[in-house]
Short mmCIF file of C-alpha atoms and ligand atoms in Angstrom, two decimals:
data_model
loop_
_atom_site.label_atom_id
_atom_site.label_comp_id
_atom_site.label_asym_id
_atom_site.label_seq_id
_atom_site.Cartn_x
_atom_site.Cartn_y
_atom_site.Cartn_z
CA UNK A 1 -29.91 -15.54 1.85
CA UNK A 2 -26.57 -14.65 0.28
CA UNK A 3 -28.11 -13.86 -3.07
CA UNK A 4 -30.75 -11.70 -1.47
CA UNK A 5 -28.04 -9.59 0.13
CA UNK A 6 -25.78 -9.32 -2.89
CA UNK A 7 -28.75 -8.33 -5.07
CA UNK A 8 -29.79 -5.74 -2.53
CA UNK A 9 -26.22 -4.44 -2.31
CA UNK A 10 -25.97 -4.16 -6.08
CA UNK A 11 -29.19 -2.15 -6.15
CA UNK A 12 -28.15 0.38 -3.49
CA UNK A 13 -24.35 0.75 -3.71
CA UNK A 14 -22.74 3.26 -6.03
CA UNK A 15 -21.52 0.92 -8.72
CA UNK A 16 -17.80 1.55 -8.23
CA UNK A 17 -16.49 -1.94 -7.45
CA UNK A 18 -16.31 -5.20 -9.33
CA UNK A 19 -17.01 -7.51 -6.40
CA UNK A 20 -16.49 -11.25 -6.22
CA UNK A 21 -19.75 -13.07 -5.37
CA UNK A 22 -18.81 -13.79 -1.75
CA UNK A 23 -20.48 -12.51 1.39
CA UNK A 24 -17.65 -12.61 3.90
CA UNK A 25 -18.72 -13.00 7.49
CA UNK A 26 -15.71 -13.71 9.62
CA UNK A 27 -11.95 -13.97 9.61
CA UNK A 28 -9.21 -15.40 11.78
CA UNK A 29 -5.53 -15.35 10.92
CA UNK A 30 -5.20 -16.13 7.22
CA UNK A 31 -8.66 -17.66 6.88
CA UNK A 32 -11.95 -16.03 5.89
CA UNK A 33 -15.39 -17.66 6.05
CA UNK A 34 -18.31 -16.76 3.81
CA UNK A 35 -22.04 -16.96 4.54
CA UNK A 36 -22.09 -20.63 3.50
CA UNK A 37 -19.39 -21.30 6.14
CA UNK A 38 -16.96 -22.12 3.35
CA UNK A 39 -13.35 -21.32 4.30
CA UNK A 40 -10.91 -19.41 2.11
CA UNK A 41 -7.19 -18.93 2.57
CA UNK A 42 -6.62 -15.24 2.11
CA UNK A 43 -3.70 -14.28 -0.12
CA UNK A 44 -4.84 -10.68 -0.42
CA UNK A 45 -5.30 -9.48 3.19
CA UNK A 46 -7.78 -6.80 2.16
CA UNK A 47 -5.21 -5.50 -0.37
CA UNK A 48 -2.10 -5.60 1.82
CA UNK A 49 -3.97 -4.30 4.87
CA UNK A 50 -4.44 -7.10 7.42
CA UNK A 51 -0.72 -7.88 7.71
CA UNK A 52 -1.10 -9.61 11.09
CA UNK A 53 -4.06 -11.64 9.88
CA UNK A 54 -7.76 -11.15 10.50
CA UNK A 55 -9.23 -10.43 13.93
CA UNK A 56 -5.82 -10.30 15.59
CA UNK A 57 -6.49 -10.46 19.35
CA UNK A 58 -3.96 -7.73 20.25
CA UNK A 59 -5.54 -5.32 17.78
CA UNK A 60 -9.09 -6.31 18.80
CA UNK A 61 -8.25 -5.77 22.48
CA UNK A 62 -6.64 -2.39 21.82
CA UNK A 63 -9.70 -1.23 19.87
CA UNK A 64 -12.11 -2.55 22.50
CA UNK A 65 -10.35 -0.90 25.42
CA UNK A 66 -9.80 2.41 23.68
CA UNK A 67 -13.37 2.56 22.35
CA UNK A 68 -14.64 2.03 25.88
CA UNK A 69 -12.49 4.89 27.17
CA UNK A 70 -12.44 7.57 24.46
CA UNK A 71 -13.32 7.39 20.76
CA UNK A 72 -12.78 10.91 19.57
CA UNK A 73 -12.03 14.44 20.72
CA UNK A 74 -10.62 16.15 17.57
CA UNK A 75 -7.16 17.58 17.20
CA UNK A 76 -8.06 20.54 19.39
CA UNK A 77 -6.65 18.33 22.18
CA UNK A 78 -3.79 15.95 22.89
CA UNK A 79 -4.38 12.22 23.32
CA UNK A 80 -1.98 9.54 24.49
CA UNK A 81 -2.44 6.93 21.70
CA UNK A 82 -1.76 9.52 18.96
CA UNK A 83 1.30 10.83 20.80
CA UNK A 84 2.73 7.37 21.38
CA UNK A 85 2.11 6.26 17.81
CA UNK A 86 3.80 9.33 16.33
CA UNK A 87 6.77 8.88 18.67
CA UNK A 88 7.06 5.20 17.70
CA UNK A 89 6.96 5.97 13.96
CA UNK A 90 9.57 8.71 14.37
CA UNK A 91 11.79 6.35 16.35
CA UNK A 92 11.54 3.63 13.69
CA UNK A 93 11.99 5.80 10.59
CA UNK A 94 14.04 8.55 8.95
CA UNK A 95 11.32 11.04 9.92
CA UNK A 96 11.01 13.64 12.68
CA UNK A 97 7.33 14.51 12.42
CA UNK A 98 4.04 12.79 11.61
CA UNK A 99 0.67 13.99 10.32
CA UNK A 100 -2.18 11.50 10.75
CA UNK A 101 -5.13 11.09 8.40
CA UNK A 102 -7.57 8.37 7.38
CA UNK A 103 -6.41 6.81 4.12
CA UNK A 104 -3.59 6.45 1.65
CA UNK A 105 -4.98 9.07 -0.70
CA UNK A 106 -5.17 11.57 2.14
CA UNK A 107 -1.62 10.81 3.23
CA UNK A 108 -0.49 11.56 -0.33
CA UNK A 109 -2.59 14.74 -0.39
CA UNK A 110 -0.75 15.85 2.73
CA UNK A 111 2.59 15.03 1.07
CA UNK A 112 1.69 16.99 -2.07
CA UNK A 113 0.56 19.99 -0.03
CA UNK A 114 3.65 19.88 2.18
CA UNK A 115 6.04 19.74 -0.80
CA UNK A 116 4.37 22.74 -2.44
CA UNK A 117 4.20 24.72 0.81
CA UNK A 118 7.88 24.04 1.50
CA UNK A 119 8.97 25.89 -1.64
CA UNK A 120 6.26 28.55 -1.30
CA UNK A 121 7.68 29.45 2.11
CA UNK A 122 11.15 29.75 0.59
CA UNK A 123 9.89 32.28 -1.94
CA UNK A 124 9.85 29.84 -4.87
CA UNK A 125 6.17 30.28 -5.59
CA UNK A 126 6.25 28.74 -9.07
CA UNK A 127 8.00 25.63 -7.89
CA UNK A 128 4.98 23.34 -7.66
CA UNK A 129 5.51 20.59 -10.23
CA UNK A 130 5.62 17.01 -8.94
CA UNK A 131 7.09 14.28 -11.11
CA UNK A 132 5.50 10.84 -10.70
CA UNK A 133 5.86 7.53 -12.50
CA UNK A 134 3.93 5.88 -15.29
CA UNK A 135 1.80 2.99 -13.95
CA UNK A 136 1.96 4.52 -10.47
CA UNK A 137 -1.01 4.54 -8.12
CA UNK A 138 -1.42 7.24 -5.50
CA UNK A 139 -5.18 7.33 -4.80
CA UNK A 140 -8.53 8.52 -6.09
CA UNK A 141 -8.94 12.07 -4.79
CA UNK A 142 -8.58 14.79 -7.42
CA UNK A 143 -5.00 15.52 -6.30
CA UNK A 144 -3.77 11.96 -6.05
CA UNK A 145 -5.62 11.04 -9.25
CA UNK A 146 -3.65 13.77 -10.97
CA UNK A 147 -0.48 12.18 -9.58
CA UNK A 148 -1.45 8.68 -10.72
CA UNK A 149 0.18 7.51 -13.94
CA UNK A 150 -2.66 5.35 -15.27
CA UNK A 151 -4.96 6.65 -17.97
CA UNK A 152 -7.81 4.26 -17.11
CA UNK A 153 -7.98 5.75 -13.61
CA UNK A 154 -7.77 9.40 -14.74
CA UNK A 155 -10.20 9.13 -17.66
CA UNK A 156 -13.42 11.10 -17.36
CA UNK A 157 -12.37 13.39 -14.52
CA UNK A 158 -10.73 16.26 -16.38
CA UNK A 159 -9.67 18.90 -15.67
CA UNK A 160 -7.14 17.29 -13.37
CA UNK A 161 -4.95 19.26 -10.99
CA UNK A 162 -2.14 21.02 -12.85
CA UNK A 163 1.50 20.51 -11.91
CA UNK A 164 2.04 16.79 -12.39
CA UNK A 165 4.40 15.23 -14.92
CA UNK A 166 5.06 11.55 -15.51
CA UNK A 167 8.13 9.58 -16.53
CA UNK A 168 8.61 5.81 -16.92
CA UNK A 169 9.50 3.92 -13.73
CA UNK A 170 13.05 2.52 -13.63
CA UNK A 171 14.28 5.07 -16.17
CA UNK A 172 16.69 7.50 -14.46
CA UNK A 173 17.58 9.18 -17.76
CA UNK A 174 13.94 10.10 -18.42
CA UNK A 175 13.72 11.55 -14.91
CA UNK A 176 16.93 13.52 -15.37
CA UNK A 177 15.54 15.03 -18.58
CA UNK A 178 12.24 15.96 -16.95
CA UNK A 179 13.54 17.43 -13.71
CA UNK A 180 14.41 21.10 -13.31
CA UNK A 181 14.40 23.78 -10.68
CA UNK A 182 10.64 24.15 -11.18
CA UNK A 183 10.09 20.64 -9.84
CA UNK A 184 9.28 20.61 -6.12
CA UNK A 185 9.21 16.85 -5.65
CA UNK A 186 9.46 13.42 -7.16
CA UNK A 187 6.89 10.95 -5.85
CA UNK A 188 7.50 7.23 -6.28
CA UNK A 189 6.40 3.89 -4.85
CA UNK A 190 9.55 1.90 -3.95
CA UNK A 191 7.75 -1.15 -5.41
CA UNK A 192 4.77 -0.38 -7.66
CA UNK A 193 1.82 -2.36 -6.32
CA UNK A 194 -1.27 -1.60 -8.41
CA UNK A 195 1.00 -1.04 -11.42
CA UNK A 196 1.77 -4.77 -11.52
CA UNK A 197 4.21 -5.44 -8.64
CA UNK A 198 7.17 -3.74 -10.33
CA UNK A 199 10.46 -3.68 -8.41
CA UNK A 200 13.07 -0.96 -8.79
CA UNK A 201 16.14 -2.07 -10.71
CA UNK A 202 19.49 -2.09 -8.90
CA UNK A 203 20.60 1.40 -7.95
CA UNK A 204 17.47 3.07 -9.34
CA UNK A 205 16.10 4.59 -6.12
CA UNK A 206 19.56 5.86 -5.11
CA UNK A 207 19.81 7.45 -8.55
CA UNK A 208 16.39 9.07 -8.07
CA UNK A 209 17.60 10.47 -4.73
CA UNK A 210 20.68 11.92 -6.41
CA UNK A 211 18.70 13.45 -9.28
CA UNK A 212 16.42 15.14 -6.71
CA UNK A 213 19.37 16.40 -4.69
CA UNK A 214 21.06 17.85 -7.76
CA UNK A 215 18.18 20.33 -8.24
CA UNK A 216 17.09 20.53 -4.59
CA UNK A 217 13.78 18.74 -5.20
CA UNK A 218 12.15 16.70 -2.42
CA UNK A 219 11.77 12.93 -2.62
CA UNK A 220 8.43 11.43 -1.58
CA UNK A 221 8.11 7.68 -1.12
CA UNK A 222 4.52 6.42 -1.30
CA UNK A 223 4.77 3.40 1.02
CA UNK A 224 1.02 3.08 1.45
CA UNK A 225 1.19 -0.48 0.12
CA UNK A 226 4.85 -1.40 0.71
CA UNK A 227 5.16 -0.01 4.25
CA UNK A 228 4.59 -1.70 7.61
CA UNK A 229 6.59 -4.82 6.85
CA UNK A 230 4.99 -5.94 3.61
CA UNK A 231 8.35 -6.35 1.87
CA UNK A 232 10.26 -7.77 4.84
CA UNK A 233 11.53 -4.43 6.17
CA UNK A 234 9.36 -2.03 8.12
CA UNK A 235 9.59 0.34 5.15
CA UNK A 236 10.52 -0.93 1.67
CA UNK A 237 13.05 1.85 1.04
CA UNK A 238 15.25 0.35 3.78
CA UNK A 239 16.15 -2.43 1.32
CA UNK A 240 17.76 0.15 -0.94
CA UNK A 241 19.61 2.33 1.56
CA UNK A 242 17.81 5.45 0.39
CA UNK A 243 15.83 7.78 2.62
CA UNK A 244 13.11 10.13 1.36
CA UNK A 245 12.19 13.58 2.68
CA UNK A 246 8.53 12.58 2.97
CA UNK A 247 6.89 9.14 3.26
CA UNK A 248 3.25 8.13 3.25
CA UNK A 249 1.67 5.14 4.98
CA UNK A 250 -1.83 3.75 5.33
CA UNK A 251 -3.03 0.27 4.36
CA UNK A 252 -1.42 -2.00 6.98
CA UNK A 253 -0.78 0.67 9.61
CA UNK A 254 -3.98 -0.19 11.53
CA UNK A 255 -4.32 -3.83 10.37
CA UNK A 256 -7.76 -2.97 9.02
CA UNK A 257 -8.62 0.15 11.01
CA UNK A 258 -8.67 3.20 8.73
CA UNK A 259 -5.55 5.26 9.39
CA UNK A 260 -3.02 7.01 7.18
CA UNK A 261 0.13 8.94 8.00
CA UNK A 262 2.51 11.36 6.36
CA UNK A 263 6.02 11.40 7.81
CA UNK A 264 8.67 14.01 7.07
CA UNK A 265 12.02 15.33 8.18
CA UNK A 266 12.10 18.35 10.49
CA UNK A 267 13.39 20.62 7.70
CA UNK A 268 10.49 19.81 5.38
CA UNK A 269 7.76 19.35 8.00
CA UNK A 270 8.41 22.85 9.31
CA UNK A 271 6.51 24.20 6.28
CA UNK A 272 3.28 23.15 8.01
CA UNK A 273 2.19 25.50 10.79
CA UNK A 274 -1.08 25.68 12.76
CA UNK A 275 -3.95 25.85 10.26
CA UNK A 276 -1.91 24.65 7.24
CA UNK A 277 -3.61 21.29 7.06
CA UNK A 278 -6.15 19.30 9.06
CA UNK A 279 -8.65 16.47 9.13
CA UNK A 280 -11.34 15.79 11.73
CA UNK A 281 -10.66 12.11 12.40
CA UNK A 282 -6.88 12.19 11.83
CA UNK A 283 -5.03 10.31 14.55
CA UNK A 284 -8.24 9.36 16.30
CA UNK A 285 -7.43 7.51 19.57
CA UNK A 286 -9.06 4.23 18.49
CA UNK A 287 -7.16 3.83 15.22
CA UNK A 288 -3.93 4.93 16.89
CA UNK A 289 -4.40 2.36 19.65
CA UNK A 290 -4.84 -0.26 16.93
CA UNK A 291 -1.67 0.88 15.12
CA UNK A 292 0.31 0.82 18.37
CA UNK A 293 -0.81 -2.77 18.91
CA UNK A 294 0.32 -3.55 15.35
CA UNK A 295 3.83 -2.17 15.94
CA UNK A 296 4.12 -3.96 19.27
CA UNK A 297 2.98 -7.28 17.79
CA UNK A 298 5.32 -6.97 14.81
CA UNK A 299 8.24 -6.60 17.17
CA UNK A 300 7.15 -9.27 19.64
CA UNK A 301 6.42 -11.89 16.96
CA UNK A 302 9.46 -11.04 14.83
CA UNK A 303 7.20 -10.44 11.85
CA UNK A 304 9.81 -8.82 9.59
CA UNK A 305 12.23 -11.77 9.66
CA UNK A 306 9.32 -14.12 9.23
CA UNK A 307 8.08 -12.17 6.20
CA UNK A 308 11.52 -12.28 4.57
CA UNK A 309 11.78 -16.02 5.05
CA UNK A 310 8.22 -16.87 4.00
CA UNK A 311 8.44 -14.43 1.08
CA UNK A 312 11.60 -16.11 -0.23
CA UNK A 313 9.94 -19.52 0.05
CA UNK A 314 6.78 -18.31 -1.72
CA UNK A 315 8.80 -16.74 -4.55
CA UNK A 316 10.80 -19.94 -5.00
CA UNK A 317 7.57 -21.93 -5.29
CA UNK A 318 6.13 -19.44 -7.81
CA UNK A 319 9.32 -19.73 -9.87
CA UNK A 320 8.73 -23.50 -9.97
CA UNK A 321 5.33 -22.77 -11.53
CA UNK A 322 7.04 -20.54 -14.08
CA UNK A 323 9.41 -23.35 -15.04
CA UNK A 324 6.45 -25.71 -15.53
CA UNK A 325 3.93 -23.45 -17.29
CA UNK A 326 4.56 -21.54 -20.51
CA UNK A 327 1.73 -19.12 -19.63
CA UNK A 328 3.75 -17.72 -16.70
CA UNK A 329 5.79 -14.87 -18.12
CA UNK A 330 7.41 -13.51 -14.97
CA UNK A 331 7.59 -13.84 -11.19
CA UNK A 332 8.66 -10.78 -9.23
CA UNK A 333 8.28 -8.89 -5.99
CA UNK A 334 9.79 -8.35 -2.59
CA UNK A 335 8.95 -10.03 0.71
CA UNK A 336 5.27 -10.91 0.66
CA UNK A 337 4.31 -8.53 -2.12
CA UNK A 338 4.61 -10.88 -5.07
CA UNK A 339 3.37 -10.85 -8.63
CA UNK A 340 3.09 -13.52 -11.28
CA UNK A 341 2.64 -12.16 -14.77
CA UNK A 342 0.72 -14.35 -17.19
CA UNK A 343 0.66 -14.29 -20.96
CA UNK A 344 -3.14 -14.05 -20.75
CA UNK A 345 -5.89 -12.35 -18.74
CA UNK A 346 -5.65 -13.48 -15.11
CA UNK A 347 -9.22 -12.93 -13.96
CA UNK A 348 -10.27 -16.48 -14.86
CA UNK A 349 -7.50 -17.78 -12.61
CA UNK A 350 -8.72 -15.57 -9.75
CA UNK A 351 -12.23 -17.04 -10.05
CA UNK A 352 -10.98 -20.62 -10.37
CA UNK A 353 -8.79 -20.18 -7.28
CA UNK A 354 -11.74 -18.75 -5.38
CA UNK A 355 -13.78 -21.85 -6.21
CA UNK A 356 -10.98 -23.91 -4.68
CA UNK A 357 -10.87 -21.79 -1.54
CA UNK A 358 -8.00 -19.35 -2.25
CA UNK A 359 -8.37 -15.59 -2.52
CA UNK A 360 -5.94 -13.80 -4.83
CA UNK A 361 -6.35 -10.88 -7.18
CA UNK A 362 -5.22 -9.60 -10.50
CA UNK A 363 -3.77 -6.19 -11.40
CA UNK A 364 -3.08 -4.74 -14.84
CA UNK A 365 -5.18 -7.58 -16.37
CA UNK A 366 -2.35 -10.12 -16.46
CA UNK A 367 -0.52 -9.93 -13.13
CA UNK A 368 -1.69 -12.16 -10.30
CA UNK A 369 -0.90 -10.32 -7.07
CA UNK A 370 -0.19 -12.11 -3.82
CA UNK A 371 -0.21 -10.07 -0.61
CA UNK A 372 -1.20 -12.49 2.16
CA UNK A 373 -1.07 -11.69 5.85
CA UNK A 374 2.60 -11.73 6.87
CA UNK A 375 1.80 -14.63 9.18
CA UNK A 376 0.95 -16.95 6.29
CA UNK A 377 2.29 -20.50 6.78
CA UNK A 378 4.35 -22.50 4.30
CA UNK A 379 1.69 -25.22 4.10
CA UNK A 380 -0.87 -22.60 3.10
CA UNK A 381 1.50 -21.40 0.38
CA UNK A 382 1.94 -25.01 -0.76
CA UNK A 383 -1.85 -25.32 -0.96
CA UNK A 384 -2.15 -22.27 -3.19
CA UNK A 385 0.79 -23.30 -5.39
CA UNK A 386 -0.66 -26.75 -6.09
CA UNK A 387 -4.06 -25.16 -6.78
CA UNK A 388 -2.46 -22.74 -9.28
CA UNK A 389 -0.49 -25.62 -10.77
CA UNK A 390 -3.78 -27.39 -11.57
CA UNK A 391 -5.53 -24.29 -12.85
CA UNK A 392 -2.65 -23.25 -15.12
CA UNK A 393 -2.29 -26.83 -16.35
CA UNK A 394 -5.97 -27.02 -17.26
CA UNK A 395 -5.74 -23.74 -19.19
CA UNK A 396 -2.88 -24.93 -21.37
C1 LIG B 401 -3.85 1.83 -1.91
C2 LIG B 401 -2.85 2.84 -2.29
C3 LIG B 401 -3.12 4.22 -2.19
C4 LIG B 401 -4.47 4.76 -1.84
O1 LIG B 401 -4.87 4.44 -0.56
P1 LIG B 401 -6.42 4.61 -0.15
O2 LIG B 401 -6.42 4.29 1.31
O3 LIG B 401 -7.21 3.66 -0.98
O4 LIG B 401 -6.79 6.02 -0.41
C5 LIG B 401 -2.09 5.09 -2.47
N1 LIG B 401 -0.88 4.66 -2.84
C6 LIG B 401 -0.59 3.35 -2.94
C7 LIG B 401 0.79 2.93 -3.32
C8 LIG B 401 -1.56 2.40 -2.69
O5 LIG B 401 -1.29 1.09 -2.82
#
């Protein structure tokens, strides 16, 4: 049965994903079940998406009720869920205005367009360059691909969009050398996710803010992966006491429902007027109802404090593995976005863990990435750690 479906899938899907051989049927909390009814503890959460766990009843209820009342009307009209969600995000962030879309890439597209339009409106028509970071990831559309600092992702799609320059992450001197009055914005992930779970060094993001301010460039934080509590604060930049001019969100915003958002200050957002930018499904009432339920649940269940505590415990346990296994080169991350860098390819470990009922993944070939639902329990972490202990021991 399972093989029939995976073979069929492989014959009809565009061949863009390297899938694990699991047919997932159902989820609840931090557990997923496949078609053989085998249970897996999920340390990936759909790539940092299902932060409240799978099939969360508050989100399911919100979707059910909203879908039975109104699914879509377009942005030619006002709806209550979109209004309330925007107001909640404004209240909880540095931002004054929100543009809704359907994915992380689209949120970054909106940010790129807004930054360029801001300077165009001020008569600086040649000020369109955006500086991004090496090993960054901003999405797969032509614009966000051009912003992404990874050759393997850009390869084969030339010509890319002009006006993007890259500097190494965590290198303020390189940024200072690159920046000029022709740069409209610097775009950076506060913690690089796909790039290998790379944290900013002390003072780096504040330095980036200052370098932008010195030439009047805008600062864009791509919080598509780090936002919505993943790092133990609602937005990762809050750890570093630095506010951007523009921020993008997506992944965990709808706990699995497809929604993205671009948030900006009044000054910058005013560059968008009617007709400047649009998307049919953006801020659709169903996904906004889901996101409202997410925000409400995060508050009610004290998810941020829980994430900080569980994240610290998880990191401590991973550091124990590092002290026991020579093949662990580094443990890093913030909150429940953690990485363990190996001295070898990590994909064998991912498969071995899957056999034992734990779902993790590997980025940049050698970095195991852990991004479980924020409601993960310590005993589940203990289970994964002892599983990894065995796997790493058997590889040595
Ligand atoms: C996942 C991700 C994106 C792209 O989001 P999509 O919804 O896949 O388009 C952009 N930026 C970061 C930091 C991401 O992690």
